[in-house]
Each structure stands twice: as C-alpha cells, then as structure tokens.
Coordinates of C-alpha atoms in Angstrom, one line a residue:
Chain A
X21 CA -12.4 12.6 33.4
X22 CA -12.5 10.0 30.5
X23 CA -12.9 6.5 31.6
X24 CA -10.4 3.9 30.3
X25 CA -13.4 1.8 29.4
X26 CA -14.9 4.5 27.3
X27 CA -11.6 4.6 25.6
X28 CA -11.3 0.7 25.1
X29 CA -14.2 0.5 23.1
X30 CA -13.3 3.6 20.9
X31 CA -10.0 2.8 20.3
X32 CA -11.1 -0.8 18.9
X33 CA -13.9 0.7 17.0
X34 CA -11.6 3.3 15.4
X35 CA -9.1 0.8 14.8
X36 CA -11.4 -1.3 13.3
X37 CA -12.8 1.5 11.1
X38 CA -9.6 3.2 9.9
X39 CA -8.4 -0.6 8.7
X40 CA -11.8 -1.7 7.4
X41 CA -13.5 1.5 5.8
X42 CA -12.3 4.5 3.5
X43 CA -13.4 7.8 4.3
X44 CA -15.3 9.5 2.2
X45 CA -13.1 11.9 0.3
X46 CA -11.2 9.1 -0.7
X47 CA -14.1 7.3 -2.2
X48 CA -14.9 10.8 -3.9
X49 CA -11.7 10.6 -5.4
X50 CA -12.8 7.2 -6.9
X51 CA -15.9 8.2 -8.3
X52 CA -14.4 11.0 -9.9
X53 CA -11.4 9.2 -11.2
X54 CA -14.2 6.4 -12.8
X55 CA -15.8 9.2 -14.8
X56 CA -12.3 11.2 -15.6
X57 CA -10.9 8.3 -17.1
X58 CA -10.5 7.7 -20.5
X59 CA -9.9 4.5 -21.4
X60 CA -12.3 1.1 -20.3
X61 CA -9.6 -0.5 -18.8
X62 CA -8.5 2.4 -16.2
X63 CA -12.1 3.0 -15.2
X64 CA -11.7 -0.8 -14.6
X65 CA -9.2 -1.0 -12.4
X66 CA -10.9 1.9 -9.7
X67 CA -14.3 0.5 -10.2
X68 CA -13.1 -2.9 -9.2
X69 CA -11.1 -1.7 -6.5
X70 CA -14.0 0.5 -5.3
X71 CA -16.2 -2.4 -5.3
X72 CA -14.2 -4.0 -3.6
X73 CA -14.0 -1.4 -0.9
X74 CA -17.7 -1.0 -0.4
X75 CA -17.9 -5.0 0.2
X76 CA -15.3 -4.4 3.1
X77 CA -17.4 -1.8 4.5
X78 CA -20.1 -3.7 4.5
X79 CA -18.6 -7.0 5.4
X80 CA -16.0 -5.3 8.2
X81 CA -13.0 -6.9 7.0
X82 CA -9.7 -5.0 6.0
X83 CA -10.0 -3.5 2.7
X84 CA -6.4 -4.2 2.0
X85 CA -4.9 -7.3 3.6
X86 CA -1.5 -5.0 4.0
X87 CA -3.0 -3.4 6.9
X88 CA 0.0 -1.6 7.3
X89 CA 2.1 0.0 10.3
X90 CA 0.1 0.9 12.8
X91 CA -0.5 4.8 13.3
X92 CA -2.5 6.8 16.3
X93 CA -2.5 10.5 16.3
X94 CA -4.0 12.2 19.2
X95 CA -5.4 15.7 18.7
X96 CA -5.5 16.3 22.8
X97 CA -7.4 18.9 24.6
X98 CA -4.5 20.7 26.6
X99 CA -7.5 20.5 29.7
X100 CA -8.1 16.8 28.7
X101 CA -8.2 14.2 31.8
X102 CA -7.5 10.9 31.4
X103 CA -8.5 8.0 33.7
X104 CA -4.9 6.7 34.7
X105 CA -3.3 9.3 32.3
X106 CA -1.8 9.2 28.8
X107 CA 0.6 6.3 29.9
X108 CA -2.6 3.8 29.8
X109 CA -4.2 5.3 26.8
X110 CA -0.9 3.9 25.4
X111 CA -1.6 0.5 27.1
X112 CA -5.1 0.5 26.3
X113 CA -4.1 1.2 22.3
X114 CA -1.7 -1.3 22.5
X115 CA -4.0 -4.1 23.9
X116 CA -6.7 -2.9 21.4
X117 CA -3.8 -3.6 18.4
X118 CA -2.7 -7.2 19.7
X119 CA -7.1 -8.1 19.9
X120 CA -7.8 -6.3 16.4
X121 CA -5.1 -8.4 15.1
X122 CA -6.4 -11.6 16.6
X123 CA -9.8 -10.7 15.5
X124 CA -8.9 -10.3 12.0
X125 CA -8.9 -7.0 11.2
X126 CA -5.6 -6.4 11.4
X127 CA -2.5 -9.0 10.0
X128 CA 0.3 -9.8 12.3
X129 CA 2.9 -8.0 9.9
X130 CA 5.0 -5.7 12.8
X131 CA 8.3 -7.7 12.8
X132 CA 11.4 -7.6 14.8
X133 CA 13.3 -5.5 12.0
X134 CA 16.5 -8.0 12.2
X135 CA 15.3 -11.2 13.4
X136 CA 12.4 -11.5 11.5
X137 CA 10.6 -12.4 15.2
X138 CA 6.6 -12.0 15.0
X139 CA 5.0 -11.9 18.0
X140 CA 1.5 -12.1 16.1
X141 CA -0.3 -8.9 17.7
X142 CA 1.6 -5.8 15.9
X143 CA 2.8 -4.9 19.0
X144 CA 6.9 -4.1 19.4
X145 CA 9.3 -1.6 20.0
X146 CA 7.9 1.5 19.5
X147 CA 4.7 -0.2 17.5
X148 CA 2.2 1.2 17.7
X149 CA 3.2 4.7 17.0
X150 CA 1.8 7.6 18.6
X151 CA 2.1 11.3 18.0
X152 CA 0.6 14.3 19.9
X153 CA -0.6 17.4 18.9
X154 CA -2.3 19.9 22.1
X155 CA -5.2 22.1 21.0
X156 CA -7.3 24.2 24.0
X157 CA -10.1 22.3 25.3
X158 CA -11.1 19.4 27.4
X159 CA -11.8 16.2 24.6
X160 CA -9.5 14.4 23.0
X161 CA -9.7 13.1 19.0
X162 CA -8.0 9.6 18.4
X163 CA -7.2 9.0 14.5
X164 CA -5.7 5.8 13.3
X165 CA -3.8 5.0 9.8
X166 CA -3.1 1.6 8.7
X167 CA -0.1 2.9 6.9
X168 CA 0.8 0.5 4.1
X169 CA 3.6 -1.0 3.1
X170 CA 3.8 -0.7 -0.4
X171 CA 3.6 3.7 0.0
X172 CA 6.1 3.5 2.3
X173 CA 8.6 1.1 0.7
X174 CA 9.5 1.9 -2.8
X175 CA 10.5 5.4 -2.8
X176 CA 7.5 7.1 -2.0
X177 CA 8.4 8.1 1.6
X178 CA 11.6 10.1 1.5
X179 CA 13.4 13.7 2.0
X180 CA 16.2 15.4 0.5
X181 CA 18.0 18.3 1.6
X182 CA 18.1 21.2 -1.0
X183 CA 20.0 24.4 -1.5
X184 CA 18.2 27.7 -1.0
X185 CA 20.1 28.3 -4.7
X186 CA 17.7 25.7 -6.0
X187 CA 14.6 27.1 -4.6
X188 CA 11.2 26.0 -5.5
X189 CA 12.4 24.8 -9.0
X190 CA 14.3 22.5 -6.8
X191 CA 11.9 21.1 -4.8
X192 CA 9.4 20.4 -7.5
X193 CA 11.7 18.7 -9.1
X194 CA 12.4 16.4 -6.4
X195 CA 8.9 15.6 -5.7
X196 CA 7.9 14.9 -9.6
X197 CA 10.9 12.7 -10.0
X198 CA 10.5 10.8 -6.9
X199 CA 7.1 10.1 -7.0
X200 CA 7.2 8.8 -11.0
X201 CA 10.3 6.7 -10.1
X202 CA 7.9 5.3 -6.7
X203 CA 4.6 4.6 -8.9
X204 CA 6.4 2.6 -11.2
X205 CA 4.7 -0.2 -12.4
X206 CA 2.3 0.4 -9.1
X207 CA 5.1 -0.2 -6.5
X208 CA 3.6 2.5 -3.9
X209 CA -0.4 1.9 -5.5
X210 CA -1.2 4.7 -7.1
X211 CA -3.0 7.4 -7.6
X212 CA -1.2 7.9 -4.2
X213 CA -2.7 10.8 -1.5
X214 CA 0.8 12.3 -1.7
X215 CA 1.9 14.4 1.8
X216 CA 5.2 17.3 1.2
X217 CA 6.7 18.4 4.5
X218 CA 9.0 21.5 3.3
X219 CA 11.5 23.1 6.0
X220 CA 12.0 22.3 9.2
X221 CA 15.4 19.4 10.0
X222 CA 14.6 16.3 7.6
X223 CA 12.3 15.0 10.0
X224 CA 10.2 17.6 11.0
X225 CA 9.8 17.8 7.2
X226 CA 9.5 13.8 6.7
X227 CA 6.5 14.1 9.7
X228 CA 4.4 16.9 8.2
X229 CA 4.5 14.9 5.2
X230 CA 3.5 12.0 6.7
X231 CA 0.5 13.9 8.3
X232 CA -0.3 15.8 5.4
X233 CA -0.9 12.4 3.8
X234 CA -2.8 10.2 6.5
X235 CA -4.7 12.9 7.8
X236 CA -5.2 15.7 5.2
X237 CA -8.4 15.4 3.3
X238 CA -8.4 14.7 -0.6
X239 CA -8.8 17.9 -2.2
X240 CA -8.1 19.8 0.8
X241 CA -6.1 23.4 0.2
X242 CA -3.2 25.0 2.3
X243 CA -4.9 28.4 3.6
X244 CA -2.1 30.3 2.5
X245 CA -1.6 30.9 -1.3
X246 CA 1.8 30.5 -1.9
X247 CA 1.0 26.8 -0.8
X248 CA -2.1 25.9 -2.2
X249 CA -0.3 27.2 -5.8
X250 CA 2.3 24.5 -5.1
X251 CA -0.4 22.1 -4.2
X252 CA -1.9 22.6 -7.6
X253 CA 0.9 22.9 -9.6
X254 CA 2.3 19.6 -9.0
X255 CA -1.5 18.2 -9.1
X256 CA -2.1 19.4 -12.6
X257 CA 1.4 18.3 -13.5
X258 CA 1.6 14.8 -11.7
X259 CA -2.0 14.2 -12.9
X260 CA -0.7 14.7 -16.7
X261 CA 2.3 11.9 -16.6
X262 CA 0.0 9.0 -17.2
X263 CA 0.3 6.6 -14.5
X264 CA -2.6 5.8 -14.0
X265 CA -4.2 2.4 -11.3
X266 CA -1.3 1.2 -10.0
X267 CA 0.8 2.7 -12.8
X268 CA -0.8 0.6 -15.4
X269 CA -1.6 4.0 -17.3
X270 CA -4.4 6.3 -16.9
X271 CA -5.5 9.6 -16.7
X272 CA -5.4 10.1 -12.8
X273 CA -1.9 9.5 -11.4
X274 CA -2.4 11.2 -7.9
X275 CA -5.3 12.0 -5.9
X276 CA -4.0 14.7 -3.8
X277 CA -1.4 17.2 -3.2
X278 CA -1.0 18.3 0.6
X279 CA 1.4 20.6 1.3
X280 CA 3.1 21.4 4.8
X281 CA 5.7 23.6 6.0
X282 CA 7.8 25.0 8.7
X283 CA 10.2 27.5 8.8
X284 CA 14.0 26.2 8.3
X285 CA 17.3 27.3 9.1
X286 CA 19.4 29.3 6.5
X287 CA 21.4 26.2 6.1
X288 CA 18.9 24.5 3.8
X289 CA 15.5 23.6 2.7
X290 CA 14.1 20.2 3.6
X291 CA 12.0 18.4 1.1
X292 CA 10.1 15.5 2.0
X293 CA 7.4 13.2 0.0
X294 CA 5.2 10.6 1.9
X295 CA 2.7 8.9 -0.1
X296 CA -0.8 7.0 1.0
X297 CA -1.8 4.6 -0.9
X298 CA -4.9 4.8 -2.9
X299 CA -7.0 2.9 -0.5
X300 CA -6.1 5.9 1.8
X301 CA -7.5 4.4 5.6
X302 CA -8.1 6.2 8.2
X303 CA -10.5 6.9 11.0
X304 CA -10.9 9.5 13.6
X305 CA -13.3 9.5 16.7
X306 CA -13.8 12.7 19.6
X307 CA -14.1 11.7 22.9
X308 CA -15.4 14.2 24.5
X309 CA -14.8 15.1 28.3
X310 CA -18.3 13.5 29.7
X311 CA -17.3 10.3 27.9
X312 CA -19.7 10.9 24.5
X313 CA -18.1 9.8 21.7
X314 CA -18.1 11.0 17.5
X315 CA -16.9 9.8 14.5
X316 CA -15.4 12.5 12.2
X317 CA -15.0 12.5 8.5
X318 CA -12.0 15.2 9.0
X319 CA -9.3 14.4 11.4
X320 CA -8.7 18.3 11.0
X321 CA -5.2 17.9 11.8
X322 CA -4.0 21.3 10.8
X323 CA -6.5 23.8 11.3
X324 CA -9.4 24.1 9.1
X325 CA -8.2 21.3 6.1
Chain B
X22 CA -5.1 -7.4 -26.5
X23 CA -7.1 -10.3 -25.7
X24 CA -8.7 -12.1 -22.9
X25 CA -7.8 -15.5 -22.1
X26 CA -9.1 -18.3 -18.9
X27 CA -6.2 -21.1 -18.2
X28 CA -6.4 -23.7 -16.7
X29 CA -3.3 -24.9 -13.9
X30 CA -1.2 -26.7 -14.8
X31 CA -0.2 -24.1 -17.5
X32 CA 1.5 -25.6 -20.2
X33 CA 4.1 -23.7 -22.9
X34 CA 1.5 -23.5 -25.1
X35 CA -0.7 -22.1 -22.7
X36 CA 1.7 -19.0 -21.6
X37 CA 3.5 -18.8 -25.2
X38 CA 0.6 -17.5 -27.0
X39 CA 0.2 -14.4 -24.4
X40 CA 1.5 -10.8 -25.2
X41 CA 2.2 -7.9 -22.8
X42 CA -1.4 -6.4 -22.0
X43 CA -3.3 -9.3 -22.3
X44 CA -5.8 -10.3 -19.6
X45 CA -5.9 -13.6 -17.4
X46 CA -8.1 -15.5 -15.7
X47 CA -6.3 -18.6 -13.8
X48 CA -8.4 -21.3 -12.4
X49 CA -6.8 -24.8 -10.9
X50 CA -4.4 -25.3 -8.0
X51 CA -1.8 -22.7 -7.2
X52 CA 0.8 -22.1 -4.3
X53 CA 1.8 -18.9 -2.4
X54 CA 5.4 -17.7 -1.6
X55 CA 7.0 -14.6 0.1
X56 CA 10.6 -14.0 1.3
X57 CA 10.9 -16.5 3.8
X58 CA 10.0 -19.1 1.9
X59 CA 12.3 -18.5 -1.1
X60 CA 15.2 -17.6 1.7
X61 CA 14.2 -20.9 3.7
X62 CA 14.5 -22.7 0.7
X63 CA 17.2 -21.3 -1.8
X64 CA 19.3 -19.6 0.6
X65 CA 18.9 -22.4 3.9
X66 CA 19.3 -24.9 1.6
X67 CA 15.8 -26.7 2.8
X68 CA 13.6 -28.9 0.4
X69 CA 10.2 -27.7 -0.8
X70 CA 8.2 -30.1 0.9
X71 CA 5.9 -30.7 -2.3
X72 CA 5.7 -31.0 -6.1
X73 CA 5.2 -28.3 -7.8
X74 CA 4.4 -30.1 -10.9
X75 CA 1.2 -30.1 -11.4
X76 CA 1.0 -26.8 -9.1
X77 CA 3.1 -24.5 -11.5
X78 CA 1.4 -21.0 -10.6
X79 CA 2.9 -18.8 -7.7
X80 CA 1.2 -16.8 -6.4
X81 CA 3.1 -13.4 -4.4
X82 CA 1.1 -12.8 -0.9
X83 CA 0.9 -11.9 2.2
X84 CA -3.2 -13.3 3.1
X85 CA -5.0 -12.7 6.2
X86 CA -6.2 -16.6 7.0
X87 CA -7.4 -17.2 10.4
X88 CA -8.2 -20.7 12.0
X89 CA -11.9 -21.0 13.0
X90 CA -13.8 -24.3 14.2
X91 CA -11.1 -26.4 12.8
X92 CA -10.9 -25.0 9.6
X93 CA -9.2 -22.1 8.0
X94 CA -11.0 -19.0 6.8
X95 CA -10.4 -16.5 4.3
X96 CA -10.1 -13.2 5.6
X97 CA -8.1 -10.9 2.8
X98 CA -6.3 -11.6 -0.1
X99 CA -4.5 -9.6 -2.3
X100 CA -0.9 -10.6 -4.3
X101 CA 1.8 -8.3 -3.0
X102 CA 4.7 -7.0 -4.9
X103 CA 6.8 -9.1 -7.1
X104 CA 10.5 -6.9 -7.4
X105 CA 11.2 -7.7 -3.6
X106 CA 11.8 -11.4 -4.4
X107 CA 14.3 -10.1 -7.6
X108 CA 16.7 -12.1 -6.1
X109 CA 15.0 -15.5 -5.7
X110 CA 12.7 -15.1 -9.2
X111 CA 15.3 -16.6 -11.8
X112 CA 16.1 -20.0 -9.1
X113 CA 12.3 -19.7 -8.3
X114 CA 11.4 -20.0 -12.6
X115 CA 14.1 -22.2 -13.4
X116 CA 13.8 -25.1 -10.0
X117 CA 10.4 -25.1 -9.2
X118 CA 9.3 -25.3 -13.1
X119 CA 7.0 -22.8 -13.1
X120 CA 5.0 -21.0 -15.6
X121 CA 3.3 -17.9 -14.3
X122 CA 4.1 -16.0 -11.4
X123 CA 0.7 -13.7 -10.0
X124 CA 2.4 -10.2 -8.4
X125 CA 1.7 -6.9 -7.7
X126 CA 4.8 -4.5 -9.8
X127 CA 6.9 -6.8 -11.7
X128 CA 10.1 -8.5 -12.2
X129 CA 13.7 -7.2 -13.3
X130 CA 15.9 -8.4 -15.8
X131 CA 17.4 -11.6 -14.3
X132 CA 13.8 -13.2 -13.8
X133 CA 12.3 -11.9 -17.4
X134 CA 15.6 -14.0 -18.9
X135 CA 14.5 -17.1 -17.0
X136 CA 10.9 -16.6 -18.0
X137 CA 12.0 -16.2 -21.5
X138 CA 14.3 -19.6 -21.2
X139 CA 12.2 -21.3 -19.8
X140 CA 8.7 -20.1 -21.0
X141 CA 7.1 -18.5 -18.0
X142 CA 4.8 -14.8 -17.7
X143 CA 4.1 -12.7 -14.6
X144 CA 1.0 -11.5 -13.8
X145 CA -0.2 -8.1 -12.3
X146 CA -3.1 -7.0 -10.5
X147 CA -4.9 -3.7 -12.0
X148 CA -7.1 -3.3 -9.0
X149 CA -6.7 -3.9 -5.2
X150 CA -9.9 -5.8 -4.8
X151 CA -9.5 -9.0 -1.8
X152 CA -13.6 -9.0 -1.7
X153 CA -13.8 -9.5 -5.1
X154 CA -11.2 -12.7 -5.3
X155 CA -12.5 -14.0 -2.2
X156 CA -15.1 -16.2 -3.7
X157 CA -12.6 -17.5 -6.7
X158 CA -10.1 -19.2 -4.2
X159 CA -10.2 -22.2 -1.7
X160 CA -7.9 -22.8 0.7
X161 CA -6.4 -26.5 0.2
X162 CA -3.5 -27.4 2.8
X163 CA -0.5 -25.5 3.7
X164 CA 2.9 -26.1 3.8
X165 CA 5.8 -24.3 6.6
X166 CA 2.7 -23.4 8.7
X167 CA 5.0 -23.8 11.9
X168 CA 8.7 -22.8 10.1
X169 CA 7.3 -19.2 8.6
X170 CA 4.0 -18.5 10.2
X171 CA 0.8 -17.3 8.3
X172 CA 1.6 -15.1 6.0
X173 CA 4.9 -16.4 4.9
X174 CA 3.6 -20.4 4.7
X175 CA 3.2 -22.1 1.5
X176 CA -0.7 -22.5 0.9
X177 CA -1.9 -24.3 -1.7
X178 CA -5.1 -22.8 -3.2
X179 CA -7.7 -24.3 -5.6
X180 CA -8.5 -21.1 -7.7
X181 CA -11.8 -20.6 -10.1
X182 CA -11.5 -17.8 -12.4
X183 CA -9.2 -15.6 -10.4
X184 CA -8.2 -12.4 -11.9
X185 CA -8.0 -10.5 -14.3
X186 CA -4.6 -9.6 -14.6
X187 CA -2.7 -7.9 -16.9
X188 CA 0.2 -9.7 -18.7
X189 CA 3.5 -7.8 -17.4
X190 CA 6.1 -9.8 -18.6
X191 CA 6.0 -11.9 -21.9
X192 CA 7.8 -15.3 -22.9
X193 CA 9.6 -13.1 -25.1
X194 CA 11.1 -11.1 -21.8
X195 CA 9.2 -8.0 -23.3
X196 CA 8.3 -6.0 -20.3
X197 CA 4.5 -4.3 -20.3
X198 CA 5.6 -0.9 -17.9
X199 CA 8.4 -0.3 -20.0
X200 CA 6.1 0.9 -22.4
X201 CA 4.2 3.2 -19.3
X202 CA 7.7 4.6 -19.0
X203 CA 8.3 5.6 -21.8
X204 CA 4.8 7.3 -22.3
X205 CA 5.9 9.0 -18.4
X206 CA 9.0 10.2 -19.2
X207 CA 7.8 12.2 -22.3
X208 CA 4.9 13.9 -20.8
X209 CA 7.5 14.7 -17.5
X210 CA 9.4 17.1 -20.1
X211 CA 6.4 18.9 -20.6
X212 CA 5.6 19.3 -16.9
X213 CA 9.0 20.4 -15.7
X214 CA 8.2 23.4 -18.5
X215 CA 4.6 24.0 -16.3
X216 CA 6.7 23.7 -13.3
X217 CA 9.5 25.9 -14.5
X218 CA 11.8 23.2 -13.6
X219 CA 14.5 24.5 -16.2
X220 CA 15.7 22.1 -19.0
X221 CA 19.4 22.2 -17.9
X222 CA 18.5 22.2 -13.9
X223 CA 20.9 20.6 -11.6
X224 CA 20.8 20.6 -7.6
X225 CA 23.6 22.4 -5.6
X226 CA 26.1 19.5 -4.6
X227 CA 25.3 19.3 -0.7
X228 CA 26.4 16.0 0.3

C-alpha cells in the first residue's frame, strides 16, 4: 500500500522538478544544437537560453515563467494500491498544484476560459489533467509536464482528417506546413520536441501526439521501421527550412520527431501535430509498492523509447 | 547589423537610426501590459492611471512576482508574445506615445503602420533566458494590482541593460521574419521533393 504521505511529497517534488529543471535529452539537444549551428548569433540564442536553464536548476525557480497547463500522467501498476485510492491521488495532486503555485514555482495562469476568473492556484475544472495508462506490476510512475502556452497556441497543436487517397504524401505535408506556419517568427519557441499521433478518431490521434511530445525522449525512435523512417524524414526535412531559435533563423528548426500511431477506421486517416516547446519540462518519479521512491530520466511512456 | 544601449525615455532619434536585425539593450524605466490591461483600458473605456511619458517602453509579460516581507520579489521574467495584442498595438502606439514595444513574435500590419507614423520599433527575444534578465530589472510600483491581478497588472520596472533583442519591426514598417519567410518557404520546395510531397499535391475535399 502507498501512503498518501509518501505521495504528497513526491508529487510536490516532481512538480517542482518537471517546472524547474529540463531533462537531460533536452539539454543534449542544446549542446548539440550550440555546436551544429552555423552562425554566432544562433549559437547565441541556445547558449543563452541554456544558461539560463542551468541557473534555474540550480536556483529551483521555473525555467520558463509560462509554466504552462498543468499535465500528470500516471504509468499505474495494474496491482498498484493506493492509500484512499486513485480519487485522493487526484486530491493530493491537486493540493500539491494550488501550494507549488503559492510557492512560486508555478504561475497562477489556469483561468476560467470565459470569465477570465483566477482563483490563483491552477486549480479548475478539469485542471489539472490526468491520464492513465495500466502496465503489470505493483508501483506506480507519476510524470508531470508544464505544457506551455506558446506550443499549444499558435498552430502547433492541431489534427486534420486526411483521405486514405492522400496517403503518407498527405500527412507529411500537413505536418511540414503546419509546423512552419506555427514557428513563425517563434510563436510556438522553437526548435519544438514535435509529437504526430496518426490514426485512431482525431483525438486519440491529438493524444498520442501530445504524449509523443511531453513524454518521448529527444532522439528517441519508433521500434517499428516504417515509423522511425517517418520520424526521420520529416527530421532531416524540417531541420533543413531554416528556422532556427525561436524562428529567428538557424540551422536546427526541430529537436525531435516522435511518431505514434493506432489503427484507424477505413473512413480516414487522422493526423495530428503537438509541439513542446524547446524548453521541453518534464519530470517523472516511481513509487514503488514499499513506498521507495526514483527519479527517472525516461518516463518510458510507450515501451522501450 | 549593429549593436546599440538606449536609454528610456527613447526618443525618434533614438529608434529612427535602428534597422531590422539590430541588437538592443534598453536600460531606464519601463511598464508591462497583457490583454487585460489594453481591454480594461481601450475597450472598458478606463484611464491609464499614469504617464507614460517619460515611461515610453512596453514591455509584453506575463512575470512570476510574489510578495515577500513586504516587498515584491522577482521570481521569472520573460516577455511573451506580441501578435495576441494585434488588436490593441496601433491604439497602444498611437495613445500611450510609445516608442518600442519588447515582445516575443511580432506585430501585424496595422501596428507596423502606427510604428512607422509614429516612429516606434518592436523588440524580440532570441533566447528564453528569465535568469539571465533577472538581475537587469527592478521592480518599481504597480499599477491595476487589485483590477487584473499579478500577471496582468501594470508594473513599472527600472531596467539596466536588459536584452539583447533583435530589431523585428523597423520605423520604416519593414518587418525582420518576413525575410525568415522567405528563406523558409524556398528551402520547403526542396523538402516536399525529399518528402515526395508531389509539386501539384492537393488533399481529397473531406469537409
């Protein structure tokens, strides 16, 4: 049985973590963005913005003051027992959202999406978000993404539905153009970690996306081929448009392409794009069954990337 | 493209001699504005509750400032992005007399025609770096604390060398990502060709 307490302090910690400190494949993609670039002025804008990021992990304030919507996604041990159940690890997050946000680690930005009301603690209807996924076992791993506004809000985040006539050519094309049209003058901060949910209705499609782009590692490959291809195909070609730190031209336009999929109906293909912004955050921790507690570099959302 | 340090307030001279590209550094006092503000004001019909005179630098941003011990502190600061307040940016150039907006993207059309009437540039980040501005801004007083809450309120900053950003939009209205376009859309024909996006593709009609 894990102990609400146990959980009260993760939670907090990982919230803390996932709005205060990239994770290291993102800071990989920095480094090797500062030496890929070409000109003085690009490798400007990540080393500044790297620096920048090391002084928030060492100071333990947000990187980014958009800290962003906020995200939990619990990998959950289909054995897993929780003290009080799953109904107060939901309490328990949202307490922990309202006292990071009074701490500081968080900004109140969660707002009544009509009235503009702010009840200063990122805590609404349906905020904070939660999504499950069931795995065999007994622990449970909690992730948290401080999703940011700026990815989300210009075009970056979106699905179309496509005809099977139009194929792959199809959906490439809507991801290319879309993302361009979205880093635009650095509307979504790029180079984005960009998530593609193919198949499935428009929002099974829109959530693998989503996943594939808070949770997925930079540089991480789908296992099967026809995938990964896609994954580097639109790498290589998005990485050659010139965009460059929030789109101010450069050599390195997008940091990562993670590709998802599930089947669709004969209908239509589902395409959607979600993009992370540069400063990619995220934390995960394990809490395992006898109430120890890891932090992991890999959510591993989807098996094995 | 050159570098240059201003001082606030900016005057004509100041903002006429800088081209798309250029790099600023603005020190002096300076005021911050979101939606609310420029809704609470243009739209509401309220009055700004101070000069702007000798304050003509907006600054686009959402901060993280939390009271402690009486005093404010702080926490995060990074300027947010500019083509949300589209709608406000000409009224905002022309009423409050300003002469360099600070902004993450940039502006459209309508504002660049103000700016170019009346002589004003906006400003755009390169980096997302709050740590490193930190130490180049002060908090001074603020303005709406109670009518639009933190992040919307009017605070009025006392800035020392804060930057650099990139000149976006010109006094002449010439527009700096217009020229990251065109460089975008010209290496996109070669990737739909790598993609085999075909030259004459167009999407089934579904809806």
């Amino acid at each position: 049985m894990i102990k609400k307490e146990v959980l009260e302090h993760v939670i907090f910690d990982t919230i803390k973590k996932g709005s205060c400190c990239i994770p290291k494949d993102v800071r990989e993609a920095f480094n090797r963005a500062i030496a890929n670039e070409r000109t003085q002025k690009a490798k400007e804008g990540f080393n500044n913005t790297l620096k920048s990021l090391d002084l928030s992990i060492e100071r333990m304030n947000p990187a980014c003051p958009d800290t962003g919507w906020p995200l939990f996604f619990l990998k959950v041990g289909n054995e897993a027992k929780i003290e009080g159940g799953f109904m107060a690890l939901e309490e328990l997050a949202r307490n922990m959202v309202a006292k990071a946000t009074k701490e500081g680690y968080l900004r109140a930005t969660m707002k009544h999406p009509l009235t503009g009301y702010d009840p200063g603690t990122n805590v609404g209807m349906n905020i904070p978000h939660f999504t499950y996924k069931f795995v065999p076992g007994n622990d449970i791993e909690i992730s948290y993404a401080a999703k940011g506004g700026g990815s989300e809000c210009f075009g970056g985040t979106r699905y179309k539905m496509i005809a099977f006539a139009d194929g792959l050519a199809g959906i490439k094309k809507f991801v290319i153009d879309a993302y361009s049209a979205a880093a635009r003058a650095g509307a979504i901060c790029p180079p984005a970690v960009l998530g593609v949910g193919i198949g499935g209705t428009g929002n099974i499609a829109s959530a693998l996306a989503k996943e594939a782009a808070c949770l997925r590692l930079v540089d991480s490959h789908h296992p099967e081929e026809m995938m990964s291809q896609i994954e580097k195909d639109l790498y290589d070609s998005i990485n050659s448009l010139g965009i460059g730190p929030m789109g101010s031209g450069g050599d390195t336009s997008v940091f990562s392409v993670n590709v998802e999929y599930a089947y669709t109906h004969i209908a239509g293909i589902a395409v959607a794009l979600s993009s992370n912004c540069w400063i990619a955050r995220r934390a995960t921790t394990r809490v395992y069954s006898d109430g120890r507690t890891e932090e992991l570099d890999n959510p591993n959302w989807f098996d094995g990337r | 493209m050159a570098t240059y340090y201003l001082n606030v307030p900016l005057t004509d001279e100041d903002v006429v001699q800088l081209k798309i590209g250029d790099l600023v550094y603005l020190s002096g006092p300076a005021f911050t504005c979101r939606s609310r503000l420029q809704r609470y004001i243009f739209d509401e019909k309220n009055k700004l509750p101070f000069s702007t005179e000798q304050r003509n630098l907006l600054i686009h941003v959402g901060p993280i400032i939390v009271r402690e011990n009486d005093d404010w502190r702080l926490v995060s600061f990074t300027p947010t992005s500019s083509i949300r307040f589209e709608k406000w940016g000409a009224k905002s150039v022309k009423e409050w007399g300003l002469k360099a907006i600070v902004g993450k993207t940039t502006m459209g059309e309508e504002t660049a025609q103000a700016m170019k009437e009346h002589k004003c540039v906006h400003l755009s980040p390169q980096s997302v770096s709050p740590n490193l501005w930190l130490d180049s801004i002060k908090i001074e007083d603020v303005y709406l604390f109670d009518e639009l809450g933190t992040i919307e309120a009017a605070w009025h900053l006392q800035l020392d060398k804060f930057g650099p950003f990139v000149v976006d939009i010109d006094c002449e209205g010439n527009n700096y990502f217009e020229g990251i376009d065109t460089v975008v859309e010209e290496n996109k024909k070669k990737a739909y060709k790598d993609l085999n996006i075909p030259a004459d593709f167009k999407y089934t009609k579904l809806y």
